[in-house]
Amino acid sequence: MRKALGLLVFALGLALAQTPLKVGVILPLSGASAVAGKAALNGIQLAADEVNAQGRVRLELVVVDDGTDPAKAVPAFTKLMTVDRVDLVIGGLASGVTFALSGPVKQYGPLFLCIGAASSVVEQAFEGYPLFFHYHPWDYHNVAAALQFFQSLAKDHGAKKVAILYEDGPFGSAGIGVYKQQLERLGYQVQAEPYKAGSGQFTPILTRFRAFAPDILYWIGYDVDALPIATQTRQVGLRPKLIYGAPPSWPIGFEKNPLSNDVAGMTAWLPTVPNAESRRFVDAYRKKYGELTEEYMAPMGYTIVKSLALALERAGSADKNRIAEALAGLRMNTPFGPLAFKPSDTGRTKYQGFGPEIWFQFQYLEGSRRPVFPKDKAARPLRYPGEYYLR
Amino acid sequence: MELLLQTLLNGLLMAGVYALVATGLALSLGVVGIVNFAHGEFLMLGAFLSYLLFAFRGLDPLFALGLAFLAAFLVGALTYWGLIRPVLKAPELNQMLLTFGLSILLQNLALLLFGADTRVVAPPYQAATLALGPFFLGAVPLGAFLLSLALLLSLQLFLTRSRLGLAVRAVAQNRLAPGLLGIEAEGVYLLAFGLAAALAGVAGVMLSVMLYASPSVGFLFTLKSFAIVALAGLGNLKGVVPAALVLALAEALVSTYLPGGGGLVEAVFFLVLFLALVGRAWRGA
């Protein structure tokens, strides 16, 4: 009997290894989140290559571009469901796009492995959907990690005033009121102003901030705003002690620009992270692509595919419900640290992967990003005040 | 008072770049009679040229200015010769669809070649600032403003003092009569379209230093240029500078004085466009 069962499992495994499982990948390969989207795709492809080379399961990726635009994302997703007929989808990087996808996802019912979409608006939208696995921390996790940093800035450096520039889309403006209140609870005076991402016009707002004389200039937006803010802050004579940014990705070449020096931000991963899984990922990434990435979406995509392959192997079936079951009970090490799913803090969704523990603060110092907070992850002390003077 | 003056200065500096981009659009509209939706893509060309020369040759964007002028002129002239000329007598809708398609084609070509990433240059003077008492002027926006002014003055001199410029104006006023006087209208169209693209190319180099280079960098400026051209009066070159000034100052004032005004900047040009069109309709009625 045991022998027969063993043979059956072996035969099932063999069948799984020979029949490729189609996995839909919907990412922003163009538009505002393209840098992060392409990094995520690189990570996904790297992991799929490794998984296929091992031969225990075979994955076939069907990649579509959501254009960081709900109007493009919904038809692209519908194509995955109706033309490519996939049962598993990896995607959902930008919050606005993922929110728009919540309806079609519920309609077609795939196993949805969500790579980004931190906004809790997305958490509400997927409430009760049983096949939703959210790997990325939620916005309240991000806020908790950032607030810890701001608490330290107030306590250790005497920072008192924060000027916030936030883009007026779902990414920047969701929860800004709560964020403001929480900073005020830490003892900060806060002035917050919205702006249009990509408009490049910050001088009027920054000029107004001058009267407020903030210790920290905090912007929540996209990579297109990074250089205009760093430049125009100096051009209007604003003298913050720290410029702190929270874009999903940073522009290409920004680290080589002297204006990036001392600009701080938050990330979940850097290639220098001293973690065995991370080192393995970095080596494999460099080998495949001939370069290194600093985008944390690359290891996030890699982690998702690795976890999926493991779950698929354990489930011994291509059935999405069986895979979801296996995924729910998974424990594994990743470049970010250990991964295990549990209900989200609000209880709205059942499977939440990472929490605030993966975030850390970095600062652009001498042409690269160096971890500076919390202390156990810091490679260098934070340079505060930063030197954002006339040049 | 100090805040108001600084706000006006900010608006004034931005108006220079707006005027430069919009003048090109007005030129192609006024002389060739084409609504060029691909105007922003000529700007993108300048921005990428500046980035590539900086990233791979270490060349300062200042050196890219002349090259961008020539390259964009060439691309503009080729676009006119290959695409615009055959549809000059076609219905306006066809012409607009053609330039709209060209815009999408050029944007996607840039996406294929460079990806959608935001790319930045780093000349040493990028954040240089002039402090005049309590007022601050960014050296790059000031330089861009002065360069725009110089280019627009040169264009004005060319159009009013040279024979070729007079021919351009003659063709802009009447498409048939100059032909009777021996003016080659097609050559004038080619020159005007090339010049329009060249001005956008130069503006692109400036924007690569002030903002960034990406396939979509020109889109917003094309939209704003349409508002400026509508405010100035379609094809009216002289009205472009005052109209650019009105738009840039309105944006700066709204952004500074309205609560949450930074998020309303985009609404300003729609409002300007709306008011210009309604105003014209009333005057015409």
XYZ file of C-alpha atoms in Angstrom:
676
model
C 0.000 0.000 0.000
C 2.795 2.376 1.048
C 4.715 1.548 -2.078
C 1.674 2.306 -4.220
C 1.143 5.614 -2.452
C 4.798 6.477 -2.908
C 4.569 5.642 -6.573
C 1.449 7.785 -6.905
C 3.183 10.780 -5.295
C 6.219 10.222 -7.519
C 3.992 10.014 -10.608
C 2.173 13.181 -9.578
C 5.488 14.933 -9.016
C 6.730 13.788 -12.404
C 3.553 15.031 -14.059
C 3.933 18.401 -12.333
C 7.550 18.639 -13.419
C 6.663 17.930 -17.013
C 3.510 20.003 -17.415
C 4.374 23.659 -17.082
C 2.045 25.655 -14.870
C 0.987 28.898 -16.512
C 1.473 31.882 -14.205
C 0.116 35.269 -15.200
C 2.353 38.230 -14.344
C 0.813 41.695 -14.474
C 3.274 44.477 -13.688
C 3.878 48.136 -14.540
C 6.508 47.840 -17.273
C 5.704 51.370 -18.395
C 4.311 54.452 -16.655
C 5.125 55.922 -13.249
C 6.043 52.628 -11.515
C 8.016 51.122 -14.408
C 11.375 51.053 -12.612
C 9.941 48.997 -9.762
C 7.872 46.897 -12.198
C 10.850 45.946 -14.329
C 12.924 45.123 -11.266
C 10.099 42.885 -10.040
C 9.941 41.134 -13.412
C 13.701 40.519 -13.347
C 13.355 38.899 -9.926
C 10.399 36.815 -11.079
C 12.195 35.587 -14.201
C 15.346 34.783 -12.248
C 13.383 32.670 -9.747
C 11.384 30.966 -12.531
C 14.649 30.025 -14.296
C 16.043 28.562 -11.066
C 12.827 26.654 -10.355
C 12.647 25.261 -13.880
C 16.327 24.291 -13.779
C 15.751 22.302 -10.577
C 13.089 20.368 -12.492
C 10.724 19.557 -9.622
C 8.029 21.895 -10.977
C 7.865 23.848 -14.195
C 6.538 27.384 -14.464
C 5.586 29.215 -17.640
C 5.269 32.968 -17.229
C 2.728 34.961 -19.226
C 3.743 38.599 -18.773
C 1.516 41.623 -19.430
C 2.095 45.342 -18.830
C -0.428 47.229 -16.675
C 1.111 50.562 -17.707
C 0.657 51.858 -14.111
C -2.779 52.728 -15.378
C -6.097 51.157 -14.313
C -7.495 51.701 -17.814
C -4.715 49.514 -19.266
C -4.507 47.106 -16.354
C -8.085 45.818 -16.415
C -8.021 44.739 -20.106
C -4.539 43.224 -19.613
C -5.803 41.245 -16.623
C -8.940 40.163 -18.517
C -6.689 38.881 -21.301
C -4.755 36.780 -18.779
C -8.005 35.288 -17.538
C -9.856 34.758 -20.804
C -7.203 34.288 -23.496
C -4.249 32.825 -21.573
C -6.577 31.131 -19.062
C -4.256 31.323 -16.082
C -5.346 30.373 -12.565
C -2.467 32.059 -10.770
C -1.530 35.697 -11.053
C 1.469 37.571 -9.677
C 1.102 41.347 -9.772
C -0.565 44.308 -8.183
C 2.389 46.644 -7.677
C 0.822 50.111 -7.738
C -2.030 50.674 -5.281
C -4.323 52.570 -7.654
C -4.022 49.857 -10.304
C -4.487 47.003 -7.822
C -7.571 48.690 -6.401
C -9.024 48.790 -9.922
C -8.157 45.098 -10.376
C -10.019 44.025 -7.214
C -13.344 43.721 -9.056
C -12.033 41.640 -12.004
C -9.981 39.464 -9.614
C -13.109 38.658 -7.593
C -15.016 38.037 -10.820
C -12.531 35.523 -12.277
C -11.279 34.130 -8.962
C -7.546 33.401 -9.560
C -4.984 32.834 -6.836
C -3.646 36.394 -6.592
C -0.109 36.844 -5.249
C 0.184 40.555 -4.610
C 3.677 42.019 -4.855
C 3.081 45.628 -3.769
C -0.081 47.717 -3.333
C 0.614 48.955 0.175
C -2.453 51.173 0.432
C -4.982 49.966 2.984
C -7.651 50.962 0.458
C -6.510 47.816 -1.389
C -6.777 45.823 1.832
C -10.408 46.926 2.141
C -11.061 46.131 -1.518
C -9.828 42.534 -1.141
C -11.559 41.962 2.185
C -13.050 38.477 2.259
C -11.393 37.293 -0.971
C -10.027 33.865 0.007
C -7.221 33.571 -2.567
C -5.471 36.887 -1.901
C -1.868 36.606 -0.661
C -0.305 39.973 0.093
C 3.485 39.779 0.456
C 4.365 43.476 0.768
C 3.741 45.237 4.100
C 0.625 47.434 4.304
C 0.840 51.228 4.499
C 0.282 51.175 8.271
C 3.365 48.942 8.536
C 5.320 51.449 6.435
C 4.062 54.291 8.620
C 5.003 52.382 11.784
C 8.553 51.869 10.476
C 8.892 55.498 9.379
C 7.455 56.781 12.671
C 10.054 54.812 14.597
C 12.692 56.702 12.607
C 11.002 60.045 13.207
C 10.789 59.279 16.912
C 14.514 58.718 16.938
C 15.084 61.965 14.987
C 13.097 63.870 17.603
C 14.752 62.151 20.556
C 18.360 61.891 19.374
C 18.618 64.928 17.088
C 16.014 67.344 18.429
C 13.960 67.507 15.208
C 10.686 69.374 15.788
C 9.149 70.390 12.479
C 8.219 68.275 9.455
C 7.087 69.656 6.108
C 5.367 66.971 4.041
C 5.041 67.097 0.253
C 2.687 64.367 -0.898
C 1.494 63.517 -4.399
C -2.264 63.762 -4.625
C -2.926 60.233 -6.008
C -3.834 57.164 -3.912
C -0.161 56.415 -3.262
C 0.654 59.737 -1.639
C -2.589 60.865 -0.146
C -4.089 57.686 1.346
C -3.842 58.018 5.108
C -1.993 61.343 5.038
C -4.361 62.749 7.692
C -3.643 59.874 10.064
C 0.060 60.150 9.348
C -0.009 63.832 10.209
C -1.792 63.119 13.484
C 0.712 60.428 14.408
C 3.639 62.758 13.775
C 1.952 65.416 15.885
C 1.527 62.831 18.630
C 5.309 62.365 18.537
C 5.613 66.083 19.271
C 6.224 67.342 15.722
C 4.746 70.441 14.166
C 3.565 69.360 10.736
C 2.753 71.254 7.557
C 1.535 69.078 4.666
C 0.978 70.121 1.038
C -0.215 68.073 -1.938
C 1.369 68.267 -5.391
C 0.948 66.694 -8.817
C 3.488 63.935 -9.468
C 5.685 64.702 -12.474
C 4.737 68.388 -12.644
C 8.246 69.312 -11.530
C 7.013 72.527 -9.973
C 7.838 72.673 -6.318
C 9.247 76.180 -5.992
C 5.946 77.801 -4.894
C 5.277 75.196 -2.197
C 8.896 75.078 -1.072
C 8.959 78.882 -0.927
C 5.953 78.734 1.399
C 7.687 76.076 3.513
C 10.555 78.513 4.029
C 8.508 80.495 6.539
C 7.788 77.264 8.422
C 11.541 76.430 8.542
C 11.163 72.639 8.766
C 13.837 70.380 10.232
C 12.714 67.593 7.932
C 11.405 67.842 4.372
C 9.475 64.657 3.761
C 8.112 63.837 0.285
C 5.811 60.995 -0.592
C 5.760 60.579 -4.361
C 7.449 59.018 -7.372
C 10.967 58.878 -8.821
C 10.246 61.716 -11.286
C 10.051 64.127 -8.339
C 13.366 63.213 -6.715
C 15.709 65.512 -8.639
C 13.355 68.514 -8.946
C 12.827 68.449 -5.168
C 16.537 68.105 -4.369
C 17.308 70.973 -6.774
C 14.470 73.340 -6.007
C 14.888 72.966 -2.228
C 18.288 74.586 -2.639
C 17.062 77.069 -5.222
C 14.404 78.560 -2.963
C 16.818 78.754 -0.041
C 15.035 76.154 2.098
C 17.429 74.665 4.644
C 16.009 71.418 6.036
C 18.289 69.308 8.186
C 17.065 66.185 6.433
C 15.418 65.505 3.074
C 13.529 62.258 3.434
C 11.801 60.602 0.474
C 9.433 57.689 0.125
C 9.108 56.852 -3.582
C 8.632 53.245 -4.733
C 11.859 53.626 -6.744
C 14.587 56.208 -7.350
C 15.657 57.638 -10.740
C 18.501 56.076 -12.701
C 21.730 57.955 -12.075
C 20.398 59.746 -8.975
C 23.078 58.223 -6.745
C 25.785 59.696 -9.020
C 24.284 63.161 -8.751
C 25.922 65.109 -5.899
C 22.480 66.546 -5.076
C 21.432 63.111 -3.835
C 24.038 63.208 -1.082
C 22.481 63.026 2.399
C 18.978 62.442 1.010
C 17.390 59.700 3.117
C 14.666 57.193 2.404
C 13.159 53.891 3.402
C 13.594 50.537 1.733
C 13.032 46.890 2.498
C 16.227 45.624 0.958
C 19.658 46.602 -0.360
C 22.264 44.314 -1.935
C 24.476 44.838 1.111
C 21.943 43.247 3.493
C 23.901 40.626 5.486
C 21.535 37.690 5.018
C 22.428 34.366 3.398
C 19.352 34.314 1.140
C 20.003 37.890 0.080
C 23.639 37.113 -0.778
C 22.527 34.105 -2.820
C 19.978 36.267 -4.636
C 22.570 38.984 -5.344
C 25.027 36.464 -6.813
C 22.351 34.838 -8.990
C 21.016 38.227 -10.113
C 24.477 39.467 -11.056
C 25.185 36.233 -12.926
C 21.962 36.417 -14.949
C 21.772 40.158 -15.635
C 25.436 41.163 -15.401
C 24.587 44.005 -13.014
C 23.217 44.641 -9.580
C 19.914 46.167 -8.589
C 19.036 48.245 -5.543
C 15.294 47.922 -6.159
C 13.672 45.847 -3.431
C 10.937 44.783 -5.850
C 13.481 42.486 -7.530
C 13.926 40.227 -4.455
C 10.191 40.613 -3.740
C 9.339 39.137 -7.158
C 11.984 36.464 -6.606
C 10.517 35.599 -3.189
C 6.999 35.261 -4.576
C 8.006 32.795 -7.298
C 10.178 30.794 -4.906
C 7.323 30.526 -2.400
C 4.893 29.604 -5.160
C 7.188 26.839 -6.431
C 7.588 25.457 -2.933
C 3.831 25.548 -2.339
C 3.200 23.918 -5.706
C 5.629 21.160 -4.853
C 4.012 20.586 -1.460
C 0.491 20.725 -2.834
C 1.410 18.136 -5.460
C -1.311 19.596 -7.647
C -1.875 22.523 -9.984
C -5.213 23.230 -8.311
C -5.241 26.836 -7.102
C -7.034 26.004 -3.833
C -4.532 23.288 -2.966
C -1.644 25.631 -3.782
C -3.223 28.354 -1.609
C -3.524 25.877 1.255
C 0.141 24.928 0.949
C 1.165 28.581 0.658
C -0.770 29.438 3.828
C 1.263 26.931 5.848
C 4.618 27.822 4.325
C 7.675 28.885 6.348
C 10.751 29.937 4.384
C 13.800 32.190 4.467
C 13.919 35.026 1.957
C 16.267 37.925 1.139
C 14.051 40.009 3.485
C 14.170 37.497 6.351
C 11.668 34.793 7.330
C 8.335 34.619 5.493
C 5.118 33.137 6.908
C 1.512 34.164 6.225
C -0.884 35.321 8.919
C -4.055 37.458 8.940
C -3.453 41.189 8.401
C -3.419 43.434 11.500
C -6.908 44.714 10.753
C -8.152 41.158 10.085
C -9.513 42.153 6.672
C -7.326 39.792 4.664
C -6.258 36.285 5.681
C -2.780 36.006 4.247
C -0.270 38.743 4.995
C 3.400 37.987 4.328
C 5.792 40.653 5.581
C 5.288 43.336 8.237
C 7.125 46.474 9.430
C 10.203 44.460 10.448
C 11.566 44.368 6.883
C 11.819 48.153 6.537
C 14.953 50.135 7.294
C 16.144 53.667 6.596
C 19.021 54.485 4.265
C 20.899 57.602 3.279
C 22.642 58.436 0.002
C 26.252 58.746 1.101
C 29.183 59.062 -1.303
C 27.250 57.757 -4.262
C 25.370 54.808 -2.782
C 22.555 53.957 -0.393
C 23.754 52.979 3.077
C 21.502 51.638 5.848
C 21.451 54.141 8.729
C 18.489 53.079 10.910
C 17.544 51.062 13.011
C 20.849 50.591 14.732
C 20.934 46.811 14.286
C 20.751 47.231 10.512
C 22.822 50.438 10.206
C 26.070 50.305 8.247
C 26.817 53.995 8.861
C 25.560 56.628 11.328
C 22.904 58.974 9.966
C 24.390 62.263 8.763
C 22.199 64.814 10.493
C 22.037 67.641 9.691
C 22.602 66.824 6.025
C 24.481 69.296 3.878
C 21.896 70.792 1.557
C 23.595 74.117 1.042
C 24.063 76.537 -1.826
C 26.488 75.134 -4.378
C 4.981 91.095 0.185
C 8.263 89.207 0.068
C 6.393 85.947 -0.567
C 4.351 87.570 -3.332
C 7.449 88.897 -5.100
C 9.235 85.552 -4.799
C 6.127 83.836 -6.194
C 6.037 86.241 -9.139
C 9.740 85.608 -9.785
C 9.124 81.825 -9.725
C 6.292 82.238 -12.224
C 8.322 84.527 -14.451
C 11.194 82.048 -14.719
C 8.860 79.173 -15.558
C 7.170 81.305 -18.218
C 10.392 81.331 -20.268
C 10.374 77.557 -20.784
C 6.637 77.515 -21.420
C 7.015 80.247 -24.036
C 9.815 78.398 -25.803
C 7.800 75.178 -26.094
C 4.578 76.978 -27.013
C 6.261 79.173 -29.657
C 7.195 76.051 -31.599
C 3.641 74.826 -31.423
C 2.313 78.225 -32.492
C 4.768 78.288 -35.384
C 3.648 74.926 -36.774
C 0.032 75.888 -36.256
C 0.295 79.440 -37.562
C 2.499 78.807 -40.588
C 1.918 75.184 -41.595
C -1.625 75.039 -40.218
C -0.964 71.755 -38.435
C -2.043 70.917 -34.876
C 1.029 68.959 -33.904
C 0.298 66.549 -31.060
C 3.815 65.147 -31.394
C 5.396 68.474 -30.390
C 6.236 67.153 -26.907
C 8.130 64.245 -28.456
C 10.573 66.668 -30.119
C 11.108 68.013 -26.607
C 11.713 64.458 -25.385
C 14.291 64.025 -28.145
C 16.252 67.003 -26.799
C 16.003 65.702 -23.225
C 17.323 62.246 -24.187
C 20.084 63.678 -26.356
C 21.242 65.732 -23.379
C 21.066 62.670 -21.097
C 22.916 60.372 -23.518
C 25.706 62.865 -24.163
C 26.067 63.390 -20.426
C 25.896 59.717 -19.445
C 28.116 58.261 -22.185
C 30.400 61.126 -23.207
C 30.394 63.162 -19.999
C 29.341 66.192 -22.044
C 27.732 69.094 -20.216
C 24.099 69.666 -21.272
C 25.142 73.177 -22.369
C 27.001 71.542 -25.255
C 23.902 69.552 -26.110
C 21.880 72.734 -26.725
C 23.213 73.393 -30.223
C 23.197 69.721 -31.117
C 19.615 69.299 -29.903
C 18.587 72.329 -31.988
C 20.097 70.777 -35.118
C 18.931 67.222 -34.430
C 15.366 68.277 -33.623
C 15.344 70.574 -36.677
C 16.406 67.651 -38.841
C 13.816 65.284 -37.329
C 11.161 68.004 -37.652
C 12.066 68.673 -41.293
C 12.053 64.940 -42.087
C 8.703 64.566 -40.310
C 7.318 67.393 -42.401
C 8.713 65.966 -45.628
C 7.700 62.381 -45.040
C 4.460 62.660 -43.081
C 2.947 66.136 -42.929
C 3.410 67.208 -46.565
C 1.242 64.403 -47.988
C -1.682 65.302 -45.699
C -1.526 69.096 -46.005
C -4.682 69.153 -48.086
C -6.403 66.351 -46.154
C -9.198 67.134 -43.654
C -7.961 68.567 -40.326
C -9.127 65.506 -38.432
C -6.819 63.296 -40.534
C -3.905 65.618 -39.865
C -4.563 65.583 -36.137
C -4.865 61.801 -36.083
C -1.565 61.566 -37.938
C 0.329 63.746 -35.448
C -1.372 61.967 -32.549
C -0.228 58.632 -33.991
C 3.264 60.030 -34.488
C 3.313 61.083 -30.838
C 2.403 57.560 -29.705
C 4.933 56.042 -32.102
C 7.800 58.251 -30.907
C 6.931 57.697 -27.236
C 6.863 53.943 -27.713
C 10.062 54.033 -29.709
C 11.681 55.785 -26.757
C 10.167 53.195 -24.426
C 11.676 50.409 -26.524
C 15.082 52.063 -26.733
C 15.445 53.492 -23.232
C 12.644 51.974 -21.154
C 10.268 54.002 -19.023
C 12.889 54.848 -16.410
C 13.386 58.368 -15.214
C 16.932 59.494 -16.044
C 18.780 62.440 -14.594
C 21.893 64.418 -15.497
C 24.227 66.004 -12.967
C 26.010 69.147 -14.200
C 27.863 70.954 -11.401
C 25.663 74.066 -11.607
C 22.357 72.191 -11.376
C 21.279 73.612 -8.020
C 23.290 76.863 -8.184
C 21.299 79.747 -6.761
C 21.551 83.521 -6.868
C 20.513 85.179 -3.633
C 19.352 88.764 -4.165
C 18.592 90.017 -0.691
C 15.628 87.988 0.510
C 14.962 86.597 -2.980
C 16.328 83.422 -4.493
C 16.744 82.664 -8.172
C 17.779 79.230 -9.404
C 20.668 79.686 -11.850
C 19.354 77.010 -14.231
C 15.759 78.335 -14.405
C 17.221 81.848 -14.820
C 19.559 80.630 -17.569
C 16.684 78.793 -19.245
C 14.559 81.937 -19.036
C 17.306 84.122 -20.557
C 18.052 81.572 -23.270
C 14.345 81.315 -24.090
C 14.169 85.097 -24.272
C 17.220 85.259 -26.546
C 15.858 82.529 -28.831
C 12.430 84.137 -29.022
C 14.000 87.552 -29.774
C 16.143 85.964 -32.500
C 13.060 84.335 -33.929
C 11.236 87.657 -33.849
C 14.162 89.361 -35.621
C 14.292 86.571 -38.163
C 10.573 86.841 -38.848
C 10.533 90.637 -39.118
C 13.930 91.512 -40.616
C 15.007 88.702 -42.946
C 13.528 87.980 -46.374
C 13.018 84.361 -45.441
C 11.279 85.384 -42.210
C 9.023 87.751 -44.120
C 8.230 84.895 -46.489
C 7.282 82.737 -43.460
C 4.926 85.451 -42.224
C 3.494 85.958 -45.675
C 2.699 82.252 -45.984
C 1.215 82.314 -42.469
C -1.155 85.111 -43.524
C -2.165 83.736 -46.885
C -1.301 80.377 -48.356
C -1.900 81.244 -52.020
C -0.797 84.846 -52.593
C 2.911 84.382 -51.664
C 3.111 81.684 -54.347
C 2.143 84.291 -56.917
C 5.117 86.351 -55.769
C 7.509 83.456 -56.228
C 7.688 82.337 -52.618
C 8.091 78.591 -52.355
C 5.432 77.736 -49.748
C 6.625 74.169 -49.232
C 10.145 75.293 -48.391
C 8.699 77.774 -45.910
C 6.551 75.072 -44.325
C 9.561 72.810 -43.981
C 11.585 75.590 -42.389
C 8.774 76.516 -39.977
C 8.113 72.928 -38.936
C 11.834 72.286 -38.491
C 12.222 75.454 -36.415
C 9.232 74.497 -34.275
C 10.807 71.114 -33.540
C 14.204 72.730 -32.903
C 12.762 75.089 -30.272
C 11.140 72.115 -28.534
C 14.468 70.230 -28.712
C 16.277 73.085 -26.957
C 13.537 73.222 -24.313
C 14.035 69.470 -23.835
C 17.710 69.965 -23.007
C 16.766 72.591 -20.413
C 14.184 70.280 -18.901
C 16.674 67.418 -18.686
C 18.658 69.619 -16.280
C 15.653 71.078 -14.436
C 13.545 67.905 -14.260
C 14.476 64.621 -15.942
C 14.493 62.707 -19.226
C 11.839 60.066 -19.822
C 9.581 59.052 -22.734
C 6.663 60.938 -21.182
C 8.487 64.169 -20.241
C 7.006 66.118 -23.166
C 3.358 65.220 -22.653
C 2.544 67.712 -19.915
C 4.340 70.527 -21.722
C 2.412 69.845 -24.916
C -0.849 70.138 -22.993
C 0.251 73.394 -21.404
C 1.435 74.690 -24.757
C -2.035 74.081 -26.198
C -3.511 76.192 -23.395
C -0.960 78.949 -24.104
C -1.543 78.866 -27.865
C -5.318 78.978 -27.327
C -4.930 81.915 -24.964
C -2.620 83.726 -27.386
C -4.943 83.084 -30.306
C -4.301 80.118 -32.601
C -1.099 80.726 -34.512
C -0.507 84.202 -33.041
C 3.225 84.225 -32.332
C 3.300 87.600 -30.609
C 0.702 86.538 -28.084
C 2.634 83.467 -26.944
C 4.982 85.172 -24.469
C 2.219 87.105 -22.622
C 0.029 83.984 -22.600
C 2.898 81.880 -21.200
C 3.392 84.536 -18.550
C -0.306 84.450 -17.611
C -0.290 80.648 -17.280
C 2.981 80.434 -15.334
C 2.012 83.259 -12.953
C -1.458 81.790 -12.424
C 0.098 78.417 -11.585
C 2.607 79.968 -9.196
C -0.045 82.070 -7.434
C -2.506 79.176 -7.097
C 0.250 76.899 -5.873
C 1.434 79.404 -3.279
C -1.742 80.991 -2.011
C -4.511 78.393 -2.318
C -4.632 75.776 0.454
C -3.606 72.509 -1.191
C -2.799 74.542 -4.306
C 0.115 72.298 -5.333
C -2.393 69.635 -6.309
C -4.387 72.128 -8.360
C -1.559 73.178 -10.704
C -2.846 70.983 -13.504
C -6.332 72.390 -13.103
C -4.991 75.886 -13.771
C -4.155 75.304 -17.422
C -7.462 73.589 -18.026
C -9.132 76.622 -16.498
C -7.012 78.949 -18.643
C -7.886 76.927 -21.735
C -11.572 76.931 -20.799
C -11.646 80.674 -20.123
C -9.735 81.432 -23.336
C -12.146 79.400 -25.456
C -15.248 80.803 -23.737
C -13.851 84.355 -23.981
C -13.184 83.917 -27.680
C -16.641 82.485 -28.258
C -18.199 85.496 -26.506
C -16.127 87.968 -28.472
C -16.966 86.196 -31.700
C -20.683 86.088 -30.936
